[in-house]
XYZ file of N, CA and C in Angstrom:
861
model
N 43.146 -175.413 -32.053
C 42.494 -174.414 -32.550
C 42.755 -173.757 -34.071
N 42.191 -173.850 -34.998
C 42.731 -173.721 -36.364
C 42.914 -172.311 -36.108
N 44.140 -171.796 -37.683
C 44.581 -170.634 -37.560
C 44.548 -170.014 -39.289
N 44.041 -168.834 -39.346
C 44.213 -168.536 -40.596
C 45.320 -167.558 -40.628
N 45.991 -168.092 -41.660
C 47.439 -167.096 -42.753
C 46.717 -166.376 -43.327
N 47.720 -164.967 -43.395
C 47.673 -164.002 -44.756
C 49.297 -163.696 -45.232
N 49.151 -164.045 -46.332
C 50.376 -163.856 -47.089
C 50.242 -162.524 -48.030
N 51.473 -162.067 -47.658
C 51.458 -160.705 -48.205
C 52.860 -160.244 -49.096
N 52.901 -159.473 -49.565
C 54.224 -158.990 -50.118
C 54.316 -157.225 -49.941
N 52.704 -156.714 -49.380
C 52.783 -155.317 -49.295
C 51.757 -155.155 -48.396
N 51.690 -154.463 -47.502
C 50.382 -153.983 -46.436
C 49.975 -152.754 -46.923
N 48.793 -153.385 -47.238
C 48.180 -151.962 -47.904
C 46.781 -151.831 -46.597
N 45.698 -151.017 -47.518
C 45.101 -150.299 -46.173
C 43.947 -151.708 -46.101
N 43.939 -152.759 -47.166
C 43.051 -153.739 -47.268
C 43.386 -154.663 -46.319
N 44.975 -155.289 -46.692
C 45.207 -155.993 -45.359
C 45.194 -155.700 -43.925
N 45.432 -154.376 -43.715
C 45.183 -154.064 -42.165
C 43.905 -153.997 -41.728
N 42.968 -153.652 -42.938
C 41.454 -153.839 -42.511
C 40.939 -155.652 -42.082
N 41.601 -156.053 -43.053
C 41.346 -157.615 -43.121
C 42.213 -158.151 -41.479
N 43.090 -157.929 -40.850
C 43.862 -158.004 -39.657
C 42.772 -157.340 -38.932
N 42.234 -156.174 -38.683
C 41.594 -156.160 -37.796
C 40.425 -156.468 -37.754
N 39.417 -156.740 -38.939
C 38.003 -157.716 -39.062
C 38.552 -159.342 -38.256
N 39.473 -159.474 -38.657
C 39.953 -161.169 -37.955
C 39.744 -160.736 -36.262
N 40.434 -159.662 -36.069
C 41.089 -159.736 -34.720
C 39.350 -159.078 -33.902
N 38.964 -158.782 -34.504
C 37.268 -158.409 -33.862
C 36.749 -159.694 -34.195
N 37.083 -160.351 -34.758
C 36.188 -161.833 -34.837
C 36.760 -162.807 -33.957
N 37.609 -162.408 -32.882
C 38.745 -163.133 -32.536
C 39.110 -164.446 -33.334
N 39.938 -164.312 -34.676
C 40.273 -165.417 -35.206
C 41.583 -165.048 -34.957
N 42.463 -166.383 -34.785
C 43.790 -166.204 -34.618
C 44.269 -166.020 -36.244
N 45.273 -165.157 -36.560
C 45.627 -164.769 -37.538
C 47.077 -164.690 -38.164
N 47.999 -165.000 -38.408
C 49.426 -165.537 -38.748
C 49.758 -164.256 -40.103
N 50.727 -163.508 -40.083
C 51.025 -162.776 -41.021
C 52.642 -163.380 -41.606
N 52.122 -163.429 -43.029
C 53.798 -164.153 -43.321
C 54.116 -163.376 -44.975
N 55.047 -162.797 -44.521
C 55.950 -161.782 -45.304
C 56.311 -162.752 -46.674
N 56.000 -162.467 -47.679
C 56.366 -163.403 -48.722
C 57.563 -163.209 -49.555
N 58.135 -161.507 -48.924
C 59.546 -161.644 -49.413
C 60.633 -161.990 -48.475
N 59.887 -162.433 -47.287
C 61.303 -163.335 -46.463
C 61.178 -164.497 -46.481
N 60.128 -165.103 -46.776
C 59.411 -166.348 -46.434
C 60.759 -167.456 -47.910
N 60.982 -168.143 -46.845
C 61.370 -169.513 -48.199
C 61.011 -170.735 -47.423
N 61.156 -171.645 -48.593
C 60.283 -172.903 -48.097
C 60.681 -174.636 -48.586
N 61.290 -175.036 -47.683
C 62.333 -176.389 -47.876
C 60.743 -177.309 -48.636
N 61.045 -177.660 -49.353
C 59.948 -178.697 -50.155
C 59.455 -179.828 -49.944
N 60.611 -180.638 -49.238
C 61.074 -181.979 -48.374
C 60.277 -181.706 -46.757
N 59.928 -180.634 -46.441
C 59.572 -180.421 -44.759
C 58.355 -181.335 -44.813
N 57.549 -181.447 -44.069
C 56.403 -182.427 -43.808
C 55.385 -180.878 -43.856
N 54.171 -182.075 -44.326
C 52.969 -180.878 -44.721
C 52.402 -180.488 -42.880
N 52.741 -181.106 -42.219
C 52.153 -180.240 -40.785
C 53.119 -179.172 -40.554
N 54.443 -179.159 -40.958
C 55.223 -178.210 -40.265
C 55.008 -176.917 -41.317
N 54.784 -176.908 -42.248
C 53.780 -176.235 -43.106
C 52.730 -175.534 -42.760
N 51.864 -176.327 -42.064
C 50.527 -176.185 -41.505
C 50.914 -174.801 -40.496
N 51.720 -175.312 -39.356
C 52.076 -174.699 -38.449
C 52.276 -173.086 -38.171
N 53.625 -173.254 -39.775
C 53.823 -171.818 -40.279
C 53.106 -170.864 -41.217
N 52.117 -171.652 -41.764
C 51.376 -170.762 -42.356
C 49.947 -170.872 -42.078
N 49.167 -171.853 -41.409
C 47.760 -171.523 -40.749
C 47.095 -173.242 -41.743
N 45.843 -173.372 -41.026
C 44.989 -174.224 -41.636
C 44.248 -173.533 -43.117
N 43.913 -172.397 -42.863
C 43.572 -171.797 -44.170
C 44.223 -170.354 -44.362
N 44.257 -169.554 -45.750
C 45.406 -168.604 -45.905
C 45.189 -168.119 -46.899
N 45.057 -166.894 -46.814
C 44.466 -165.658 -47.206
C 45.878 -165.420 -48.307
N 45.338 -164.798 -49.650
C 46.878 -164.667 -49.894
C 46.382 -163.674 -50.681
N 47.230 -162.918 -50.766
C 47.113 -161.533 -50.656
C 48.610 -160.624 -51.693
N 49.260 -161.420 -52.066
C 50.332 -161.182 -52.405
C 49.948 -159.774 -53.901
N 50.499 -158.972 -54.009
C 50.578 -157.895 -55.248
C 51.042 -158.560 -56.275
N 52.192 -159.156 -56.221
C 52.791 -159.990 -57.493
C 51.799 -160.975 -57.939
N 51.749 -160.794 -59.185
C 50.810 -162.162 -59.151
C 51.235 -163.763 -59.291
N 52.754 -163.636 -60.242
C 53.199 -164.836 -60.015
C 54.044 -165.260 -58.854
N 54.295 -164.576 -57.715
C 54.610 -164.976 -56.512
C 53.308 -165.179 -55.499
N 52.049 -164.626 -55.877
C 51.244 -165.609 -55.286
C 50.706 -166.804 -55.999
N 50.728 -166.656 -56.848
C 50.938 -167.880 -57.377
C 51.580 -169.341 -57.621
N 53.070 -169.199 -57.274
C 53.492 -169.821 -56.339
C 53.495 -170.566 -55.482
N 53.162 -169.254 -54.518
C 53.024 -169.720 -53.107
C 51.804 -170.505 -52.928
N 50.891 -170.130 -53.673
C 49.656 -171.068 -53.717
C 49.474 -172.616 -54.009
N 50.171 -172.863 -55.154
C 50.847 -173.783 -55.213
C 51.553 -175.024 -54.358
N 52.300 -174.216 -53.729
C 52.919 -174.826 -52.704
C 52.273 -175.314 -51.075
N 51.358 -174.322 -51.325
C 50.487 -174.414 -49.894
C 49.521 -175.720 -50.009
N 48.697 -175.768 -50.955
C 47.640 -176.628 -51.258
C 48.440 -177.975 -51.732
N 49.467 -178.196 -52.229
C 50.219 -179.666 -51.986
C 50.458 -179.904 -50.724
N 50.454 -179.059 -49.503
C 50.631 -178.996 -48.665
C 49.330 -179.762 -47.898
N 48.213 -179.492 -48.406
C 46.650 -179.796 -47.541
C 46.148 -178.714 -47.305
N 46.655 -177.119 -47.374
C 46.540 -176.358 -46.911
C 45.218 -175.175 -47.569
N 44.317 -174.820 -47.616
C 43.143 -174.021 -48.156
C 43.824 -172.604 -48.449
N 43.597 -172.381 -49.746
C 43.794 -170.965 -49.828
C 42.833 -170.477 -50.432
N 42.634 -169.173 -50.009
C 41.578 -168.171 -50.771
C 42.017 -166.963 -51.429
N 42.426 -167.491 -53.210
C 41.610 -168.884 -53.610
C 42.603 -169.255 -54.435
N 41.760 -170.551 -54.168
C 42.592 -171.644 -55.134
C 43.763 -171.075 -56.002
N 44.568 -172.180 -56.285
C 45.669 -172.111 -57.241
C 44.829 -171.679 -58.706
N 43.688 -172.957 -59.035
C 43.074 -172.919 -60.674
C 42.270 -171.764 -60.324
N 42.017 -170.954 -59.798
C 41.333 -170.065 -59.645
C 42.216 -168.926 -60.164
N 43.026 -168.650 -59.064
C 44.393 -167.574 -59.504
C 44.949 -167.636 -60.969
N 45.015 -168.913 -61.119
C 45.820 -169.037 -62.658
C 44.925 -168.661 -63.889
N 43.336 -168.482 -63.711
C 42.298 -168.342 -65.046
C 42.384 -166.820 -64.803
N 42.445 -166.351 -63.434
C 42.007 -164.695 -62.752
C 43.131 -163.975 -63.521
N 44.201 -164.691 -63.433
C 45.322 -163.863 -63.490
C 45.788 -163.640 -65.184
N 45.035 -164.206 -65.750
C 45.081 -164.409 -66.980
C 43.904 -163.983 -68.173
N 43.923 -162.717 -68.998
C 42.872 -162.348 -69.476
C 42.080 -163.256 -70.234
N 43.451 -163.969 -71.020
C 42.655 -165.042 -72.200
C 42.069 -166.064 -71.401
N 42.793 -166.464 -70.451
C 42.377 -167.965 -69.698
C 40.827 -167.455 -69.198
N 40.547 -166.109 -68.393
C 39.530 -165.873 -67.662
C 38.207 -165.864 -69.265
N 38.458 -164.983 -70.421
C 37.670 -164.753 -71.270
C 37.027 -165.977 -71.969
N 38.199 -167.357 -72.054
C 37.466 -168.317 -72.415
C 36.463 -168.689 -71.598
N 36.885 -168.803 -70.019
C 36.353 -169.492 -68.968
C 34.562 -168.512 -69.056
N 34.400 -167.441 -69.348
C 33.249 -166.778 -68.960
C 32.745 -167.390 -70.655
N 33.133 -167.151 -71.420
C 32.806 -167.552 -72.958
C 31.762 -169.365 -72.839
N 32.886 -170.150 -72.392
C 32.333 -171.022 -71.875
C 30.934 -171.642 -70.989
N 31.412 -170.596 -70.472
C 29.942 -170.543 -69.428
C 28.923 -169.466 -70.034
N 28.453 -168.967 -71.412
C 28.082 -168.513 -71.451
C 27.538 -166.791 -70.882
N 28.712 -166.465 -70.433
C 28.751 -164.627 -69.909
C 28.673 -164.045 -71.026
N 28.192 -163.335 -71.141
C 28.420 -162.294 -72.060
C 29.934 -161.389 -72.256
N 30.533 -161.466 -72.911
C 31.807 -160.614 -72.787
C 32.478 -159.868 -74.153
N 32.905 -158.606 -74.101
C 33.469 -157.958 -75.491
C 33.781 -158.893 -76.446
N 33.420 -158.053 -77.218
C 34.229 -159.088 -78.875
C 35.818 -159.222 -78.587
N 36.672 -160.439 -77.846
C 37.569 -160.715 -77.875
C 38.822 -161.072 -79.444
N 39.585 -160.707 -79.617
C 40.880 -161.607 -80.650
C 42.020 -161.644 -80.143
N 42.620 -162.757 -80.446
C 43.926 -163.149 -79.762
C 44.632 -163.204 -81.426
N 45.723 -162.689 -81.277
C 47.077 -163.055 -82.376
C 48.389 -163.044 -81.529
N 49.623 -163.827 -82.422
C 50.418 -163.849 -81.488
C 51.634 -163.505 -82.608
N 51.312 -162.579 -83.605
C 52.654 -161.965 -84.233
C 52.102 -161.087 -85.546
N 53.109 -159.650 -85.451
C 52.514 -158.921 -86.521
C 51.504 -159.024 -87.797
N 51.884 -160.120 -88.057
C 50.853 -160.200 -89.519
C 49.360 -160.677 -89.293
N 49.525 -161.210 -87.869
C 48.070 -161.627 -87.160
C 47.523 -160.478 -86.532
N 48.094 -160.123 -86.114
C 47.701 -158.813 -85.067
C 47.050 -157.937 -86.228
N 47.963 -157.851 -87.260
C 47.250 -156.650 -87.961
C 46.284 -156.684 -88.807
N 45.661 -158.190 -89.304
C 44.263 -158.826 -89.832
C 43.851 -158.270 -88.421
N 43.771 -158.629 -87.096
C 42.483 -158.743 -85.970
C 42.437 -157.250 -86.040
N 43.303 -156.431 -85.981
C 43.069 -154.926 -86.047
C 41.789 -154.534 -87.031
N 42.181 -154.929 -88.102
C 41.207 -154.472 -89.187
C 39.960 -155.208 -89.124
N 39.695 -155.882 -88.811
C 38.900 -156.909 -88.535
C 37.907 -155.985 -87.414
N 38.068 -156.310 -86.510
C 37.889 -155.118 -85.276
C 37.171 -154.127 -84.883
N 37.945 -153.216 -86.039
C 38.178 -151.906 -86.825
C 38.228 -150.710 -85.568
N 38.509 -149.883 -85.621
C 39.072 -148.676 -84.329
C 37.848 -148.292 -83.725
N 37.895 -147.820 -82.465
C 39.210 -147.789 -81.852
C 39.664 -149.200 -81.401
N 40.302 -149.922 -80.437
C 40.892 -150.933 -80.426
C 41.087 -151.113 -79.130
N 40.921 -151.640 -77.888
C 41.643 -151.689 -76.823
C 42.708 -153.256 -76.526
N 44.001 -152.692 -76.040
C 44.620 -153.295 -76.500
C 45.189 -153.817 -74.879
N 45.205 -155.010 -74.359
C 45.587 -155.011 -73.079
C 47.117 -156.511 -72.769
N 47.516 -156.690 -71.832
C 48.491 -157.258 -71.822
C 47.727 -158.582 -71.150
N 47.825 -160.109 -71.448
C 47.439 -160.881 -71.007
C 47.438 -161.206 -69.182
N 48.612 -160.637 -68.786
C 48.622 -160.686 -67.738
C 49.416 -159.113 -67.184
N 48.396 -159.216 -66.203
C 48.452 -157.629 -65.662
C 47.405 -156.782 -65.234
N 48.092 -155.743 -63.930
C 47.118 -155.219 -62.961
C 46.885 -153.502 -63.251
N 45.864 -153.005 -62.495
C 45.633 -151.762 -62.630
C 45.846 -150.699 -63.588
N 45.365 -151.553 -64.568
C 45.045 -150.838 -65.853
C 46.806 -150.279 -66.864
N 47.479 -151.332 -66.379
C 49.275 -151.003 -66.523
C 49.370 -151.567 -67.979
N 49.964 -151.092 -69.268
C 49.990 -151.139 -70.350
C 48.936 -151.556 -71.404
N 47.504 -150.809 -70.660
C 46.609 -151.083 -71.668
C 46.494 -149.719 -72.360
N 46.191 -149.748 -73.657
C 46.111 -148.612 -74.726
C 44.816 -148.828 -75.373
N 44.242 -147.359 -75.786
C 43.101 -147.596 -76.469
C 43.686 -146.920 -78.274
N 43.267 -147.901 -79.066
C 44.573 -147.221 -80.251
C 43.420 -147.347 -81.055
N 43.610 -146.098 -81.792
C 42.462 -145.115 -82.524
C 42.809 -145.471 -84.053
N 44.130 -145.797 -84.320
C 43.872 -146.119 -85.732
C 45.099 -146.940 -86.353
N 45.401 -147.377 -88.033
C 46.139 -148.099 -87.847
C 47.313 -148.116 -87.511
N 47.788 -146.789 -87.731
C 49.185 -146.137 -87.438
C 49.797 -146.259 -86.264
N 48.786 -145.847 -85.147
C 49.304 -145.984 -83.587
C 49.037 -147.371 -83.761
N 48.288 -148.678 -84.470
C 48.276 -149.864 -83.951
C 50.026 -150.645 -84.311
N 50.397 -149.924 -85.162
C 51.691 -150.343 -86.049
C 52.849 -150.059 -85.064
N 52.649 -148.870 -83.996
C 53.569 -148.135 -83.314
C 54.149 -149.136 -82.363
N 52.561 -149.560 -81.610
C 52.478 -150.256 -80.428
C 53.133 -151.703 -80.367
N 52.708 -152.225 -81.883
C 52.891 -153.537 -82.212
C 54.498 -153.630 -82.327
N 55.098 -152.627 -82.922
C 56.830 -152.521 -83.025
C 57.511 -152.884 -81.992
N 57.173 -151.849 -80.922
C 57.332 -151.707 -79.972
C 57.222 -152.780 -78.607
N 55.990 -153.480 -79.084
C 56.164 -154.929 -78.265
C 56.940 -156.050 -78.353
N 57.258 -156.066 -79.999
C 57.788 -156.736 -80.814
C 59.460 -157.067 -80.221
N 59.961 -155.688 -79.935
C 61.137 -155.200 -80.003
C 61.516 -155.986 -77.969
N 60.219 -155.936 -77.461
C 60.695 -156.297 -76.161
C 61.349 -157.366 -75.727
N 61.939 -158.069 -74.970
C 62.153 -159.834 -74.245
C 61.041 -160.000 -73.189
N 59.567 -160.212 -73.590
C 58.565 -160.347 -73.062
C 57.870 -161.340 -73.636
N 57.912 -162.757 -73.521
C 57.330 -163.210 -74.263
C 55.393 -163.045 -74.233
N 55.202 -162.533 -72.978
C 53.644 -162.312 -72.824
C 53.461 -160.932 -73.442
N 54.073 -160.194 -73.503
C 53.859 -159.358 -74.469
C 53.941 -159.163 -75.732
N 53.748 -160.461 -76.415
C 53.655 -160.677 -77.695
C 52.337 -161.447 -77.616
N 51.579 -161.797 -76.831
C 51.185 -162.186 -77.017
C 49.642 -161.503 -76.898
N 48.970 -161.006 -78.128
C 48.203 -159.855 -78.609
C 46.934 -160.223 -78.003
N 46.160 -159.641 -76.988
C 44.722 -159.558 -76.383
C 43.970 -158.050 -76.771
N 43.235 -158.488 -77.889
C 42.559 -157.395 -78.496
C 40.932 -157.254 -77.825
N 40.450 -156.158 -77.797
C 39.118 -155.922 -77.388
C 38.328 -154.661 -78.071
N 36.946 -155.010 -78.515
C 35.983 -153.869 -79.390
C 36.296 -152.684 -78.213
N 36.285 -151.504 -78.599
C 35.752 -150.504 -77.514
C 34.306 -150.442 -77.470
N 33.886 -150.779 -76.360
C 32.799 -150.826 -76.404
C 32.074 -149.337 -75.865
N 30.859 -149.437 -77.117
C 30.243 -147.478 -76.653
C 29.280 -147.957 -74.905
N 29.841 -147.031 -73.886
C 29.337 -147.062 -72.733
C 29.498 -145.964 -71.852
N 28.309 -145.754 -70.806
C 28.572 -144.457 -70.096
C 30.265 -144.569 -69.294
N 30.534 -143.322 -69.024
C 32.185 -142.874 -68.564
C 32.206 -143.601 -67.324
N 32.424 -144.759 -67.666
C 32.150 -145.573 -66.148
C 31.870 -147.027 -66.385
N 32.434 -148.142 -65.406
C 32.665 -149.428 -65.415
C 31.392 -150.134 -63.861
N 31.466 -150.985 -64.085
C 30.715 -151.750 -62.662
C 31.672 -153.022 -62.059
N 32.109 -152.186 -60.633
C 32.985 -153.038 -59.853
C 32.024 -154.136 -58.926
N 31.770 -155.499 -59.214
C 30.878 -156.087 -58.179
C 31.972 -157.272 -57.600
N 32.006 -157.530 -56.016
C 32.927 -158.309 -55.566
C 31.515 -159.140 -55.021
N 32.183 -160.592 -55.203
C 31.347 -161.608 -54.967
C 32.183 -162.313 -54.266
N 31.715 -162.651 -52.819
C 31.864 -164.032 -51.832
C 31.303 -164.584 -51.739
N 32.190 -166.365 -52.106
C 31.360 -167.408 -51.901
C 29.931 -167.224 -53.172
N 28.981 -167.496 -53.033
C 27.862 -167.275 -53.612
C 26.932 -166.286 -53.298
N 27.295 -165.259 -52.989
C 27.229 -163.820 -52.525
C 27.367 -162.730 -53.257
N 26.918 -161.912 -53.778
C 27.309 -160.147 -54.481
C 27.038 -159.709 -53.366
N 28.149 -158.897 -52.489
C 27.865 -158.364 -51.335
C 28.058 -156.907 -51.824
N 28.608 -156.382 -52.569
C 28.796 -154.851 -52.858
C 29.143 -154.778 -54.258
N 29.015 -153.790 -54.894
C 28.598 -153.242 -56.134
C 28.887 -151.991 -55.962
N 29.928 -151.355 -57.046
C 30.258 -150.184 -57.327
C 29.836 -149.281 -58.793
N 30.317 -148.036 -59.376
C 30.620 -147.438 -60.214
C 31.742 -146.923 -60.000
N 32.585 -147.307 -61.219
C 33.868 -146.445 -61.213
C 33.808 -145.664 -62.302
N 33.935 -144.755 -61.923
C 34.269 -143.293 -63.209
C 35.988 -142.809 -63.218
N 35.904 -142.524 -64.504
C 37.291 -142.272 -64.732
C 37.500 -140.926 -64.722
N 39.111 -140.854 -64.119
C 39.191 -139.031 -63.816
C 39.206 -138.445 -64.880
N 39.477 -136.506 -64.592
C 39.430 -136.471 -66.231
C 40.492 -136.414 -66.780
N 40.643 -136.641 -68.380
C 41.704 -136.893 -68.948
C 42.241 -138.450 -69.041
N 41.468 -139.069 -68.810
C 41.811 -140.650 -68.892
C 40.638 -141.469 -69.044
N 40.958 -142.280 -69.951
C 39.571 -143.349 -69.985
C 39.107 -144.476 -69.426
N 40.812 -145.077 -68.673
C 40.640 -146.033 -67.762
C 39.755 -145.766 -66.190
N 39.351 -146.640 -65.847
C 38.404 -146.079 -65.081
C 38.743 -146.969 -63.716
N 39.960 -147.327 -63.734
C 40.918 -148.094 -62.698
C 41.214 -147.114 -61.195
N 40.826 -147.167 -59.928
C 40.912 -146.470 -58.877
C 42.317 -146.192 -58.673
N 43.104 -147.032 -59.101
C 44.797 -147.179 -59.133
C 44.943 -145.832 -60.145
N 44.250 -145.533 -60.702
C 44.896 -144.733 -61.762
C 43.802 -143.356 -61.751
N 43.119 -143.204 -60.366
C 42.497 -141.890 -59.977
C 40.975 -142.026 -60.252
N 40.473 -143.372 -60.662
C 39.274 -143.659 -60.543
C 38.077 -143.105 -59.548
N 37.143 -142.930 -59.285
C 36.547 -142.656 -58.641
C 35.016 -143.856 -58.146
N 35.166 -143.779 -57.207
C 33.976 -145.224 -57.140
C 32.854 -144.376 -56.409
N 31.385 -144.969 -56.862
C 30.136 -144.221 -56.187
C 29.017 -145.757 -56.274
N 28.783 -146.048 -55.472
C 26.983 -146.784 -55.477
C 26.850 -147.170 -56.194
N 26.390 -148.577 -56.645
C 25.679 -149.253 -57.803
C 24.372 -150.277 -57.265
N 23.324 -149.901 -57.287
C 22.694 -150.843 -56.942
C 22.428 -152.540 -57.252
N 22.544 -153.305 -56.813
C 22.967 -154.999 -57.406
C 21.516 -155.265 -57.767
N 21.345 -154.920 -58.887
C 19.725 -155.540 -59.683
C 20.392 -157.066 -59.707
N 18.512 -157.252 -60.168
C 18.822 -159.074 -60.258
C 19.610 -159.273 -61.591
N 19.514 -158.596 -62.574
C 20.416 -158.786 -64.009
C 21.691 -158.818 -63.476
N 22.164 -157.432 -63.032
C 24.156 -157.450 -62.660
C 24.025 -158.890 -61.888
N 23.399 -159.201 -60.653
C 23.764 -160.074 -59.684
C 23.889 -161.365 -60.617
N 22.635 -161.923 -61.043
C 22.416 -163.110 -62.124
C 24.114 -163.114 -62.899
N 24.632 -161.995 -63.264
C 25.784 -162.274 -64.538
C 26.962 -162.079 -63.610
N 26.698 -161.622 -62.523
C 28.357 -161.508 -61.878
C 28.300 -162.565 -60.924
N 27.385 -163.864 -60.382
C 27.438 -164.873 -60.050
C 27.649 -165.965 -60.788
N 27.454 -165.642 -62.258
C 27.839 -166.820 -63.553
C 29.097 -166.679 -63.370
N 29.686 -165.433 -63.729
C 31.165 -165.251 -64.002
C 31.997 -165.732 -63.158
N 31.629 -165.126 -61.586
C 32.616 -165.883 -60.696
C 32.396 -167.390 -60.266
N 31.358 -167.929 -60.930
C 30.915 -169.360 -61.033
C 31.926 -169.517 -61.643
N 31.893 -169.099 -63.180
C 32.701 -169.792 -64.177
C 34.059 -169.985 -64.339
N 34.694 -169.350 -62.925
C 36.160 -169.356 -62.981
C 36.805 -169.566 -61.780
N 36.016 -170.239 -61.078
C 35.731 -171.452 -59.898
C 35.439 -170.703 -58.485
N 34.752 -169.805 -58.039
C 34.486 -169.019 -57.273
C 35.718 -168.569 -56.246
N 34.926 -168.228 -55.371
C 36.010 -167.835 -53.920
C 35.721 -166.465 -53.845
N 36.563 -165.541 -53.425
C 36.562 -163.777 -53.345
C 36.803 -163.253 -54.687
N 36.077 -162.755 -55.280
C 36.459 -162.543 -56.807
C 35.800 -160.582 -57.065
N 36.556 -159.789 -57.647
C 35.924 -158.449 -58.233
C 35.675 -159.044 -59.738
N 34.049 -158.550 -60.359
C 33.823 -158.845 -61.745
C 33.756 -157.300 -61.906
N 34.595 -157.109 -62.993
C 34.076 -156.052 -63.756
C 33.630 -156.184 -65.082
N 32.674 -154.738 -64.594
C 31.395 -155.454 -66.074
C 31.497 -153.723 -66.278
N 30.578 -153.931 -67.713
C 30.525 -152.408 -68.565
C 28.992 -152.614 -68.882
N 28.329 -151.652 -69.333
C 26.743 -151.226 -69.473
C 27.018 -150.913 -70.899
N 26.743 -152.023 -71.628
C 26.716 -151.776 -73.326
C 25.232 -151.918 -73.624
N 25.336 -151.151 -74.727
C 23.664 -150.679 -75.287
C 22.851 -151.825 -75.505
N 23.478 -153.379 -75.665
C 23.259 -154.843 -75.613
C 22.650 -155.367 -73.921
N 23.207 -154.421 -73.077
C 23.104 -155.218 -72.009
C 24.684 -155.219 -71.219
N 24.747 -155.681 -70.309
C 25.998 -156.037 -69.128
C 26.638 -156.865 -69.721
N 27.889 -156.830 -70.132
C 29.497 -157.391 -69.997
C 29.988 -157.494 -69.480
N 30.904 -158.843 -69.118
C 31.826 -158.994 -67.784
C 33.765 -158.818 -68.816
N 34.077 -157.792 -68.249
C 35.699 -157.827 -69.146
C 36.870 -158.383 -68.825
N 36.663 -158.152 -66.905
C 37.826 -159.079 -66.095
C 37.056 -159.554 -65.095
N 37.773 -160.431 -64.398
C 37.657 -161.233 -63.027
C 39.250 -161.383 -62.396
N 38.657 -160.415 -61.036
C 40.020 -160.101 -60.618
C 40.412 -161.020 -59.362
N 41.511 -161.828 -58.825
C 41.305 -162.699 -57.924
C 42.187 -162.364 -56.797
N 43.151 -161.680 -56.704
C 43.589 -160.495 -55.382
C 42.518 -159.320 -55.444
N 41.657 -159.263 -54.683
C 40.844 -158.182 -54.954
C 41.165 -157.298 -53.707
N 41.501 -155.939 -54.424
C 41.542 -154.679 -53.655
C 39.806 -154.094 -53.972
N 39.773 -153.416 -52.322
C 38.181 -153.316 -52.019
C 38.095 -152.008 -51.314
N 39.012 -151.344 -51.215
C 39.178 -149.739 -50.272
C 38.076 -148.847 -51.237
N 38.209 -148.516 -52.721
C 37.460 -147.911 -53.060
C 36.009 -148.389 -52.939
N 35.474 -150.133 -53.377
C 34.272 -150.020 -53.118
C 33.989 -150.023 -51.365
N 34.570 -150.480 -50.784
C 34.428 -150.134 -49.374
C 33.720 -148.354 -49.025
N 34.754 -147.980 -49.308
C 34.418 -146.388 -49.233
C 33.310 -145.899 -50.106
N 32.639 -146.631 -50.965
C 31.830 -145.802 -51.812
C 30.242 -146.654 -51.218
N 30.369 -147.974 -50.471
C 28.895 -148.183 -50.308
C 29.346 -148.625 -48.400
N 30.403 -148.316 -48.191
C 29.939 -148.997 -46.147
C 29.937 -149.950 -45.847
N 29.786 -150.772 -46.839
C 29.981 -152.646 -46.672
C 30.818 -153.089 -45.970
N 30.627 -153.741 -45.086
C 31.904 -154.574 -44.060
C 32.431 -155.343 -45.086
N 33.037 -155.194 -46.168
C 33.817 -156.092 -47.344
C 35.398 -157.057 -46.216
N 36.092 -156.203 -45.285
C 36.581 -156.738 -44.916
C 36.091 -158.203 -43.492
N 34.737 -157.438 -42.890
C 34.312 -158.814 -42.262
C 33.523 -159.780 -42.978
N 33.281 -159.791 -43.895
C 32.488 -160.431 -45.106
C 33.775 -161.543 -45.294
N 34.810 -161.356 -46.031
C 36.175 -161.998 -46.264
C 36.472 -162.519 -45.122
N 36.491 -162.166 -44.028
C 37.217 -163.170 -42.526
C 35.724 -164.259 -42.517
N 34.682 -163.462 -42.504
C 33.527 -164.647 -42.101
C 33.309 -166.004 -43.246
N 33.667 -165.835 -44.704
C 34.299 -166.554 -45.665
C 35.246 -167.650 -44.973
N 36.275 -166.788 -44.611
C 37.771 -167.926 -44.359
C 37.286 -168.679 -43.628
N 36.601 -168.255 -42.477
C 36.095 -168.751 -41.434
C 34.989 -169.933 -41.279
N 33.987 -169.893 -42.526
C 33.549 -171.015 -42.939
C 34.504 -172.156 -43.636
N 35.229 -171.479 -44.480
C 36.134 -172.362 -45.221
C 37.150 -173.231 -44.266
N 37.140 -172.749 -42.950
C 38.172 -173.291 -42.066
C 37.554 -174.604 -41.233
N 35.722 -174.334 -41.432
C 35.160 -175.350 -40.392
C 35.009 -176.532 -41.335
N 34.934 -176.380 -42.905
C 34.570 -177.389 -43.748
C 36.116 -178.238 -43.498
């Protein structure tokens, strides 16, 4: 009998729900704490499968930890949800935006710069306000809404002082005029299983649930479904959360998330998301 592995570095509500769903479906599930794991890269692939399972749900909060574990498991012939290439693209906002543009998925106007001179010109060309994001990051951390040139200069000077090469890749997006909400849609395989509006809390412009954003049900219209599925396909597919904005010109996709937190979406829609993910994993196990 094949086994499903779940690799984690923190047990959140989401992981508990997945374990419960697997047990309800009589799926053998192995839990692997990545913080205590170590791997001899010379061992036989079959030994790694014994330890991790035939298919693995990669659920690490740490992007880089999850990415490297995925590479090791795939080398051993273990299927990982989501695969390495999908994780690599979705974990980097620039790579995601390039994939979306290549697939003709509508995105906010986006500029990239690599040093003070270039980023100053990019700010001026985009026009204020501008949204600056780290190319790697989650939960809205270090995402800044920059309203004028003085603020831009201060933020860029601060980042230049940090000994972090990724923070010196400047990812800038236009500030899209939209309702005080965005849309999160969950794609599993070739299906949009649920969507919610995410409203920003008082005194905050970001809508991340981790920052107090509130989720409410959102209808999956044909327009939303078409764009979201195309966005998921553009990065390689799997279990993905696609974040969209309602611009005056239609829906824009601004992020595709690889290790999906779904508690807020589940609370808003009551869709059996853990069960859907486990059923998808079982399908992968049968291939």
